[in-house]
Short mmCIF file of C-alpha atoms in Angstrom, two decimals:
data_model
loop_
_atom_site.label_atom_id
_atom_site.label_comp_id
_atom_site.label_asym_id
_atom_site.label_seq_id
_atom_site.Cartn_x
_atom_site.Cartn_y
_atom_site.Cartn_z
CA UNK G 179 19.59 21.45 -5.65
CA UNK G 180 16.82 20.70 -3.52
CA UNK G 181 14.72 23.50 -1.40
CA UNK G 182 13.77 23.59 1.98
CA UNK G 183 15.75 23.10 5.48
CA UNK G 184 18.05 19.94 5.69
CA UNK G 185 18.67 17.73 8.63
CA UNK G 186 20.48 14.36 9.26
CA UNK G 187 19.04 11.68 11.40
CA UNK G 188 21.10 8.52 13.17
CA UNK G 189 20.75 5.52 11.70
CA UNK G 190 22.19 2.37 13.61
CA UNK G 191 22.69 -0.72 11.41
CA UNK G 192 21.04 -3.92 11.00
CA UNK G 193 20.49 -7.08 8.87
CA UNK G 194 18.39 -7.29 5.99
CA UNK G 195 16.71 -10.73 4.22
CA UNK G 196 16.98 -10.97 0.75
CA UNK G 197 15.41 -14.13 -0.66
CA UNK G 198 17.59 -15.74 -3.15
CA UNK G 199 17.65 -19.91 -3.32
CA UNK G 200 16.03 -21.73 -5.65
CA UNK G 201 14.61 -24.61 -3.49
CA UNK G 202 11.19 -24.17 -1.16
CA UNK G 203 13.17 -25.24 1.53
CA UNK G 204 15.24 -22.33 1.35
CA UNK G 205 13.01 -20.12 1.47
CA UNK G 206 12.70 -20.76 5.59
CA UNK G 207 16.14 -20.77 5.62
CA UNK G 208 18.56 -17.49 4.57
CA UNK G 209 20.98 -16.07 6.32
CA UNK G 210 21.18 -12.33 6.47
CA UNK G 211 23.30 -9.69 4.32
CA UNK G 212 24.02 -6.56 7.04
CA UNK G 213 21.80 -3.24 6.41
CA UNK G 214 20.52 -0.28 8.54
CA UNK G 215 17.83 -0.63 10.87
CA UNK G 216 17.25 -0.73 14.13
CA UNK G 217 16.26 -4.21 14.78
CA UNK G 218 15.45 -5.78 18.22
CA UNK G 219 17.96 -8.10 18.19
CA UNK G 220 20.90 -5.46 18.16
CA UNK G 221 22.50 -3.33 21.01
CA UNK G 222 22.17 0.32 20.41
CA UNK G 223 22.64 3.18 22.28
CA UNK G 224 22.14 7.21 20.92
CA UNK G 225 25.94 7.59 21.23
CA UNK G 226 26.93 4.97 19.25
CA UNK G 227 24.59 6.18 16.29
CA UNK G 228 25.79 9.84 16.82
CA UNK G 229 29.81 8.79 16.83
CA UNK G 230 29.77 5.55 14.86
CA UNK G 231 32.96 4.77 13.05
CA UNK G 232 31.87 3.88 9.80
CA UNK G 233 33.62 5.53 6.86
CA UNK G 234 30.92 4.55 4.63
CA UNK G 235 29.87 8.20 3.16
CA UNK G 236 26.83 7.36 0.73
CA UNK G 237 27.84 3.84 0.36
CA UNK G 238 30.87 4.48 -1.61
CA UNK G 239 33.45 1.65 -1.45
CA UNK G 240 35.95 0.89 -3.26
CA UNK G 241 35.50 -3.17 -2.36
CA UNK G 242 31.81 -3.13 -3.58
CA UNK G 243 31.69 -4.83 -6.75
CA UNK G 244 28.54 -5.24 -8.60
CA UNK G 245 28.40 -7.38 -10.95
CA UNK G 246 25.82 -8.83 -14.19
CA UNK G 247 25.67 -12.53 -14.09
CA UNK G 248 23.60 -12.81 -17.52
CA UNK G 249 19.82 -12.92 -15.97
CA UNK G 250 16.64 -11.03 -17.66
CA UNK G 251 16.03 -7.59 -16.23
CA UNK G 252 12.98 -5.64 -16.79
CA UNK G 253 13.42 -4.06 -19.97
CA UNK G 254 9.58 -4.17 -20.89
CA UNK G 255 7.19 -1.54 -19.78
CA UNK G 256 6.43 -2.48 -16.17
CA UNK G 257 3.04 -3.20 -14.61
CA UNK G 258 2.27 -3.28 -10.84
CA UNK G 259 -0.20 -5.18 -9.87
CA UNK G 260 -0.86 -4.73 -6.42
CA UNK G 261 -2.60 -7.36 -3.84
CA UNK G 262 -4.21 -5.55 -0.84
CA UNK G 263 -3.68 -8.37 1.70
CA UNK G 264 -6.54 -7.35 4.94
CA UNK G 265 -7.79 -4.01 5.89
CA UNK G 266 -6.80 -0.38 4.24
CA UNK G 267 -8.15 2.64 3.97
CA UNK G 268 -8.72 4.73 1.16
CA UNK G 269 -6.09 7.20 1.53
CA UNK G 270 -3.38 4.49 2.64
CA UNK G 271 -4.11 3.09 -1.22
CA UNK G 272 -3.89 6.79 -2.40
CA UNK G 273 -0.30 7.41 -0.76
CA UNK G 274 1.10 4.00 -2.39
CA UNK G 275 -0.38 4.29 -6.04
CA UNK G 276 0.76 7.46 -6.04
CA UNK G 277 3.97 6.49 -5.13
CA UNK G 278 4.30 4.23 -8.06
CA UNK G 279 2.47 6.39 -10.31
CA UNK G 280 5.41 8.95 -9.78
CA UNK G 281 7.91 6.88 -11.01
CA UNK G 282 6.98 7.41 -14.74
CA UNK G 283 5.62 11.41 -14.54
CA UNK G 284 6.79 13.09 -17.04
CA UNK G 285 8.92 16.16 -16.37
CA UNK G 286 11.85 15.10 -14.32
CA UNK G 287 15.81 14.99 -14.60
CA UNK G 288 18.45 12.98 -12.79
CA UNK G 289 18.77 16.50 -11.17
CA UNK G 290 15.48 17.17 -10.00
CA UNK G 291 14.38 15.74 -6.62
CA UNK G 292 11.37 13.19 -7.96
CA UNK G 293 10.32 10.17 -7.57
CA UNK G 294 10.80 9.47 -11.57
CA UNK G 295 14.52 10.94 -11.21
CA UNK G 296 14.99 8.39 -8.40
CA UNK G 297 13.95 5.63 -10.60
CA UNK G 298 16.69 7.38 -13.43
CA UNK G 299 19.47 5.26 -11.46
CA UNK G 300 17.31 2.02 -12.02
CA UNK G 301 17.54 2.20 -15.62
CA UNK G 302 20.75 2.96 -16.03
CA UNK G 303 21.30 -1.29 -15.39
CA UNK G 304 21.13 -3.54 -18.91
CA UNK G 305 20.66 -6.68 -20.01
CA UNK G 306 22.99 -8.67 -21.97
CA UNK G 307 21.53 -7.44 -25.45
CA UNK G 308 22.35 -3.67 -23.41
CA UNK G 309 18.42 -3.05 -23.40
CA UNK G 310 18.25 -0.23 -20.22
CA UNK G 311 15.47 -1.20 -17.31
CA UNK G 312 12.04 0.19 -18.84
CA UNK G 313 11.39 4.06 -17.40
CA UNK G 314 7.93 3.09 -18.19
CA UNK G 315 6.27 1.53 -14.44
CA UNK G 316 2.38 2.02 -14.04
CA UNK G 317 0.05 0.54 -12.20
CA UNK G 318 -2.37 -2.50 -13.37
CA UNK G 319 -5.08 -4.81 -11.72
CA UNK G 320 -5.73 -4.90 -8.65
CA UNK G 321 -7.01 -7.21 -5.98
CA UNK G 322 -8.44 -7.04 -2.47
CA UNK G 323 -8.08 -9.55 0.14
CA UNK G 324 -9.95 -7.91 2.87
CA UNK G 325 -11.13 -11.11 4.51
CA UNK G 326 -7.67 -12.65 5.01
CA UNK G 327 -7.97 -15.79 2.93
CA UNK G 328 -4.84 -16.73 4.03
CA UNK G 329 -5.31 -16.11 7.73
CA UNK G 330 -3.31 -13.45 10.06
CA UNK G 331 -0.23 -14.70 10.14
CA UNK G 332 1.50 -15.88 6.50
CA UNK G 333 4.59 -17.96 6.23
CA UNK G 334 7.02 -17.34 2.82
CA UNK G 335 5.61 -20.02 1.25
CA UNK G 336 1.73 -18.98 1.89
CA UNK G 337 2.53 -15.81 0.62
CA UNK G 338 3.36 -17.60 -2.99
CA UNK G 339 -0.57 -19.13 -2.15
CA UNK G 340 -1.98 -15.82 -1.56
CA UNK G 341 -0.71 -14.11 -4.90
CA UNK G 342 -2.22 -18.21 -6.58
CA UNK G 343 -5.45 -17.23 -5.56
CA UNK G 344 -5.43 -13.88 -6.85
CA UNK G 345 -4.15 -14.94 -10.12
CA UNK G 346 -6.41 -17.73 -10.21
CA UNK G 347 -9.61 -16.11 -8.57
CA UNK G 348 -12.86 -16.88 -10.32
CA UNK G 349 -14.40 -13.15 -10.62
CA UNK G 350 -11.51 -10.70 -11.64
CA UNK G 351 -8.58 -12.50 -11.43
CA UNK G 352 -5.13 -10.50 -11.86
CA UNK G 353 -3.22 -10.88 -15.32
CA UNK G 354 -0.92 -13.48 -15.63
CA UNK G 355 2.35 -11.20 -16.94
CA UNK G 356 5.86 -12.98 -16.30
CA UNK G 357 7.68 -10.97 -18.68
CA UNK G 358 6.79 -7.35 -17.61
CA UNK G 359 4.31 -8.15 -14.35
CA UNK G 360 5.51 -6.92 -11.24
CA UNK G 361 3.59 -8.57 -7.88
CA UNK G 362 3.17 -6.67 -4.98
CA UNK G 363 1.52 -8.26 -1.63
CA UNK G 364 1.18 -5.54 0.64
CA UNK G 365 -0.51 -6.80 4.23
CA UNK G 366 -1.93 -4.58 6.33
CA UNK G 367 -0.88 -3.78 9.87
CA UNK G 368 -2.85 -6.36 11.43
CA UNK G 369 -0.99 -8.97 9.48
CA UNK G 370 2.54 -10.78 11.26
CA UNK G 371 4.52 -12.45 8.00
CA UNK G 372 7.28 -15.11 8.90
CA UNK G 373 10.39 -13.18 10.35
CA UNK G 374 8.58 -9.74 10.44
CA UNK G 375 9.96 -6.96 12.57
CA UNK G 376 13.11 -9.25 13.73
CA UNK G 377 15.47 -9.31 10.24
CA UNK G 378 12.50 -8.19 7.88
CA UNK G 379 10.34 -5.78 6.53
CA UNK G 380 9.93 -6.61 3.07
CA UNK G 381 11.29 -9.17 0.38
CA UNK G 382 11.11 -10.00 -2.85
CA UNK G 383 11.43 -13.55 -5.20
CA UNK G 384 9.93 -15.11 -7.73
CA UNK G 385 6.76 -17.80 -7.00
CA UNK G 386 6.77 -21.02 -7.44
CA UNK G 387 5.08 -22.80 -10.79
CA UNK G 388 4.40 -25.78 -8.37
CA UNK G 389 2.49 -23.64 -6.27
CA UNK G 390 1.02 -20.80 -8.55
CA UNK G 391 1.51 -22.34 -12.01
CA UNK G 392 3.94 -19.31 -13.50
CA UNK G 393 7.06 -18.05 -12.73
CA UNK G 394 6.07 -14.32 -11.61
CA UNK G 395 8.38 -11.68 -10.10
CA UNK G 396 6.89 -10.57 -6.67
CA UNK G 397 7.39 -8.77 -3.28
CA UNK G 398 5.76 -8.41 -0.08
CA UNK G 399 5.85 -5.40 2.37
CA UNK G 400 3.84 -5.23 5.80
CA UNK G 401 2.28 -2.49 7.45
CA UNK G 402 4.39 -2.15 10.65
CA UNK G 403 2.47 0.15 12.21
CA UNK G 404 1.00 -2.14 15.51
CA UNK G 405 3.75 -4.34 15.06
CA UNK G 406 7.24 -2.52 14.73
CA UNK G 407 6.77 1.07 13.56
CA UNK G 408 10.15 1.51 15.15
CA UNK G 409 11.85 -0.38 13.51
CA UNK G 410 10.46 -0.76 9.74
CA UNK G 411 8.75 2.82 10.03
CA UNK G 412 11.96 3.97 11.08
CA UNK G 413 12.88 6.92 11.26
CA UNK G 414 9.28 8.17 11.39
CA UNK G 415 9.04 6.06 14.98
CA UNK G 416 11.41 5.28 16.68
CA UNK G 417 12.17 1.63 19.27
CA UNK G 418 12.08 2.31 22.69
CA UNK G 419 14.98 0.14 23.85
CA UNK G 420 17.26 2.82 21.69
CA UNK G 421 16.96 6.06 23.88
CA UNK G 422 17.78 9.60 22.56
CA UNK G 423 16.23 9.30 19.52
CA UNK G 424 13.22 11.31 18.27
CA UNK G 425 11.05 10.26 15.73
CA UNK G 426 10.58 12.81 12.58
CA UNK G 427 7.25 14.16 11.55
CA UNK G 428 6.28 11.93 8.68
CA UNK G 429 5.01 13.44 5.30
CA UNK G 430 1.94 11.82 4.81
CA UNK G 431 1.03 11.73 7.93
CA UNK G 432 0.35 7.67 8.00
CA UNK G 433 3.72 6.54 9.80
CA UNK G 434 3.14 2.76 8.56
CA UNK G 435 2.74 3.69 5.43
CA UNK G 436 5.13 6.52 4.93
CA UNK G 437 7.74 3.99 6.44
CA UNK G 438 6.45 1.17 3.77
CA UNK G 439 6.75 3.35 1.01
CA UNK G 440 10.40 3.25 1.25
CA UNK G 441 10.96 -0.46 1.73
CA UNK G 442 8.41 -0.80 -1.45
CA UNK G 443 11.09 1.36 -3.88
CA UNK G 444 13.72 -0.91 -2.08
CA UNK G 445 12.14 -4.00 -3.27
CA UNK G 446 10.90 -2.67 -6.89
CA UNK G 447 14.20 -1.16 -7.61
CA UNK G 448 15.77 -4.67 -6.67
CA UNK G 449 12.68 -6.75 -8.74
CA UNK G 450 13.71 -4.38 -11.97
CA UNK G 451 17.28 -5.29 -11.93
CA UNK G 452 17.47 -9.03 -10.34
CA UNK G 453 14.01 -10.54 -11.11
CA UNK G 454 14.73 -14.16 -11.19
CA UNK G 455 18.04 -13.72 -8.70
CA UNK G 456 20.33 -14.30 -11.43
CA UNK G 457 21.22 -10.65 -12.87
CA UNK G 458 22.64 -8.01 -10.71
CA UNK G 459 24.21 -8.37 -7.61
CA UNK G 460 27.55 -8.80 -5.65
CA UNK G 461 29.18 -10.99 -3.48
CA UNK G 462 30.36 -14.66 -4.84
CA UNK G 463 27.47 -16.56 -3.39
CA UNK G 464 24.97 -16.40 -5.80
CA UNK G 465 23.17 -17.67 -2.48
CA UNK G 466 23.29 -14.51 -0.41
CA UNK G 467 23.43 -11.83 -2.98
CA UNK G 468 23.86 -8.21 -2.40
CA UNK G 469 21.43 -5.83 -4.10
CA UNK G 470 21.49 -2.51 -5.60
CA UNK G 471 18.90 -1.02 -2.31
CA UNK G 472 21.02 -3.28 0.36
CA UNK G 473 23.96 -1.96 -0.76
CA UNK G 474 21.96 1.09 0.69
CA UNK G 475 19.79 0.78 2.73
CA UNK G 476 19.58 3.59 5.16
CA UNK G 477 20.67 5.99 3.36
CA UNK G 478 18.55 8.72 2.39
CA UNK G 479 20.47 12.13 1.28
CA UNK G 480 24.13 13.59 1.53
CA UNK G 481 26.47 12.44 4.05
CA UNK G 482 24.61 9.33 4.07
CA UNK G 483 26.07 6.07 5.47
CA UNK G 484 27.35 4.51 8.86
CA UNK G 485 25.17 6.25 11.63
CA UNK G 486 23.30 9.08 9.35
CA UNK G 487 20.59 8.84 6.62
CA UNK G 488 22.01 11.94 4.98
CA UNK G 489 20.85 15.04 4.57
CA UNK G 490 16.60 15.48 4.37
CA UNK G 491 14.27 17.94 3.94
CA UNK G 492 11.63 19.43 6.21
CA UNK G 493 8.79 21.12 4.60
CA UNK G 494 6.18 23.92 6.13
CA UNK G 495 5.24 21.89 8.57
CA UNK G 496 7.81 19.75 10.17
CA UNK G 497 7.01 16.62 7.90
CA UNK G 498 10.46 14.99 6.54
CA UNK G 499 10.88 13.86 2.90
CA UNK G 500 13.55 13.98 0.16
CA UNK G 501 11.90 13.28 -2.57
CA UNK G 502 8.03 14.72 -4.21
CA UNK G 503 5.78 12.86 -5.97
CA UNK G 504 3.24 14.27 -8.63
CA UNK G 505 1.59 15.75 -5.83
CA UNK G 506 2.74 14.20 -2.18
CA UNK G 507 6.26 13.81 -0.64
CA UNK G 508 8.42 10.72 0.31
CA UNK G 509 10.74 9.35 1.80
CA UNK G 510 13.20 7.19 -0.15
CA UNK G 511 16.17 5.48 -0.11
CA UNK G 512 18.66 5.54 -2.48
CA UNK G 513 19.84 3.15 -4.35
CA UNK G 514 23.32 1.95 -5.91
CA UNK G 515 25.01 3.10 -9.24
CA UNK G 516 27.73 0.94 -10.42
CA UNK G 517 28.61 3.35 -12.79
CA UNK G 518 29.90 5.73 -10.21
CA UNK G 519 30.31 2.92 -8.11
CA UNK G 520 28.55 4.38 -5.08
CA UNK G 521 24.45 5.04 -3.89
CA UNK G 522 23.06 8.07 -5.94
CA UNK G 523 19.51 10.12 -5.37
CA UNK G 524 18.10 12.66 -7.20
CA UNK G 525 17.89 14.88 -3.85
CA UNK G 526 21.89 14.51 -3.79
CA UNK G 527 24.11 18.16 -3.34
CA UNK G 528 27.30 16.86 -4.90
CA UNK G 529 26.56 14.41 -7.68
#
């Protein structure tokens, strides 16, 4: 069991984009699977969020049914190679490597509130020779893009050209790794990407080899701190059209990227188990799947699920997390075991 003071926080709900189609065209195109932020487009009030009706707890549902439809998974030690899309500091790089760099320190249980017993519930999906999701995930190359190549304001498809050129750069390119490579385009917070802020704050696909010559498993996530800290920082800041709500102290103290470091394990979680869109997921549409971090998304501790991200903790001074790194704390949501058949964490009091 986890120390330190807990707390809930409201949660309202919201859509979420998950890129699934196979066509470019589609890309432009996807309708929404529903989720848990507080997006613009929504009517909330602080009473609603406090006395919602959902019976949700955790996730759990009885109607949820996850299924394999015979696509790879990441069995193979996993390698991050991340693209720093426009201006970051130092110690916003330090916060997310370490981040990912937590996910394979040694020392952890299922039990123990970690970063690396979060990722525990990752590996517990297969493949169809039963190979488990690799526990090994460490960071690779890396690649700066602090001149915007690409410009200030990236469309889905000019995303797939920013991760070309980095793969295809003449001094240092990054590795060319379809098997075991993991993309990640992170953009900074001066950076708008094509639906940002109104249905999304991260996705993740697969590019294009008519566009970047390979078939390589990647995600984006923005910095929404100038843009919509309310709504993909959530619930360090909080949206001004939702009143009654207070924003909690966040543990990093970079509310941008303490909010993005949740949305990145989101998309990772949902790269290592549905890479190419055809492995794990549920609903009939292969379409509009359902992932293993929509199914939920918003939920952060105990008593998770409708208007409440669960149980939290507080540390010494007033900065919210539920999880702890090799050396920081974070903020992460949990993510779905079929096994159980409901969305586990390592920070959990019942499981």
């Amino acid at each position: 069991m986890p120390n330190g003071p807990l707390h809930r926080h409201p949660v309202p709900p919201a859509p979420v984009v998950v890129l699934t189609t196979i066509t470019i065209l589609s890309l432009s195109s996807l309708s929404p699977v529903f989720g848990w932020r507080p997006w613009p487009n929504q009517k909330h009030n602080a009473s609603e969020l406090v006395f919602s009706g959902s019976k949700k707890f955790e996730g759990s549902s009885e109607f949820v049914h996850l299924k394999y439809h015979m696509g790879p998974v990441l069995t193979a030690n996993i390698t991050v190679h991340i693209i720093w899309y426009g201006t970051w500091q130092r110690a916003q790089k330090m916060i997310i490597r370490e981040f990912i760099n937590s996910i394979s320190a040694a020392g952890s249980t299922r039990r123990q509130s970690t970063i690396s017993g979060w990722w525990k519930t990752v590996q517990l999906y297969t493949d169809q020779t039963g190979s488990n999701i690799s526990r090994s995930v460490h960071l690779g190359e890396e690649k700066n893009d602090r001149f915007y190549s690409h410009g200030k304001s990236l469309t889905r498809l000019s995303i797939q050209s920013v991760i070309k050129s980095a793969v295809t750069a003449t001094t240092r390119p990054l590795p060319i790794n379809p098997k075991s490579g993991l993309y990640l385009l992170l953009t900074s917070d001066d950076v708008y990407v094509q639906n940002f802020c109104q249905n999304v704050c991260g996705f993740h696909y697969f590019t294009f080899p008519s566009i970047v010559g390979y078939t390589l498993p990647y995600a984006w996530v923005g910095n929404s701190a100038k843009l919509c800290p309310g709504v993909c920082a959530y619930p360090f800041a909080v949206p001004d059209y939702i009143p009654g709500l207070k924003a909690l102290k966040s543990p990093n103290g970079d509310v941008g990227v303490d909010g993005m470091v949740s949305v990145i394990g989101h998309e990772m979680a949902e790269l290592a188990t549905n890479p190419l869109v055809n492995a794990w997921y549920a609903g009939e549409d292969p379409v509009f799947p359902v992932e293993i971090a929509d199914l939920c998304e918003g939920i952060y501790g105990t008593g998770g699920g409708g208007s409440y991200t669960g149980q939290m903790l507080s540390d010494a001074d007033g900065a919210t997390y539920n999880m702890k790194g090799i050396r920081r704390k974070f903020l992460v949501q949990w993510v779905w075991n079929h096994m159980l058949n409901y969305c586990t964490g390592p920070n959990a009091l019942d499981q």
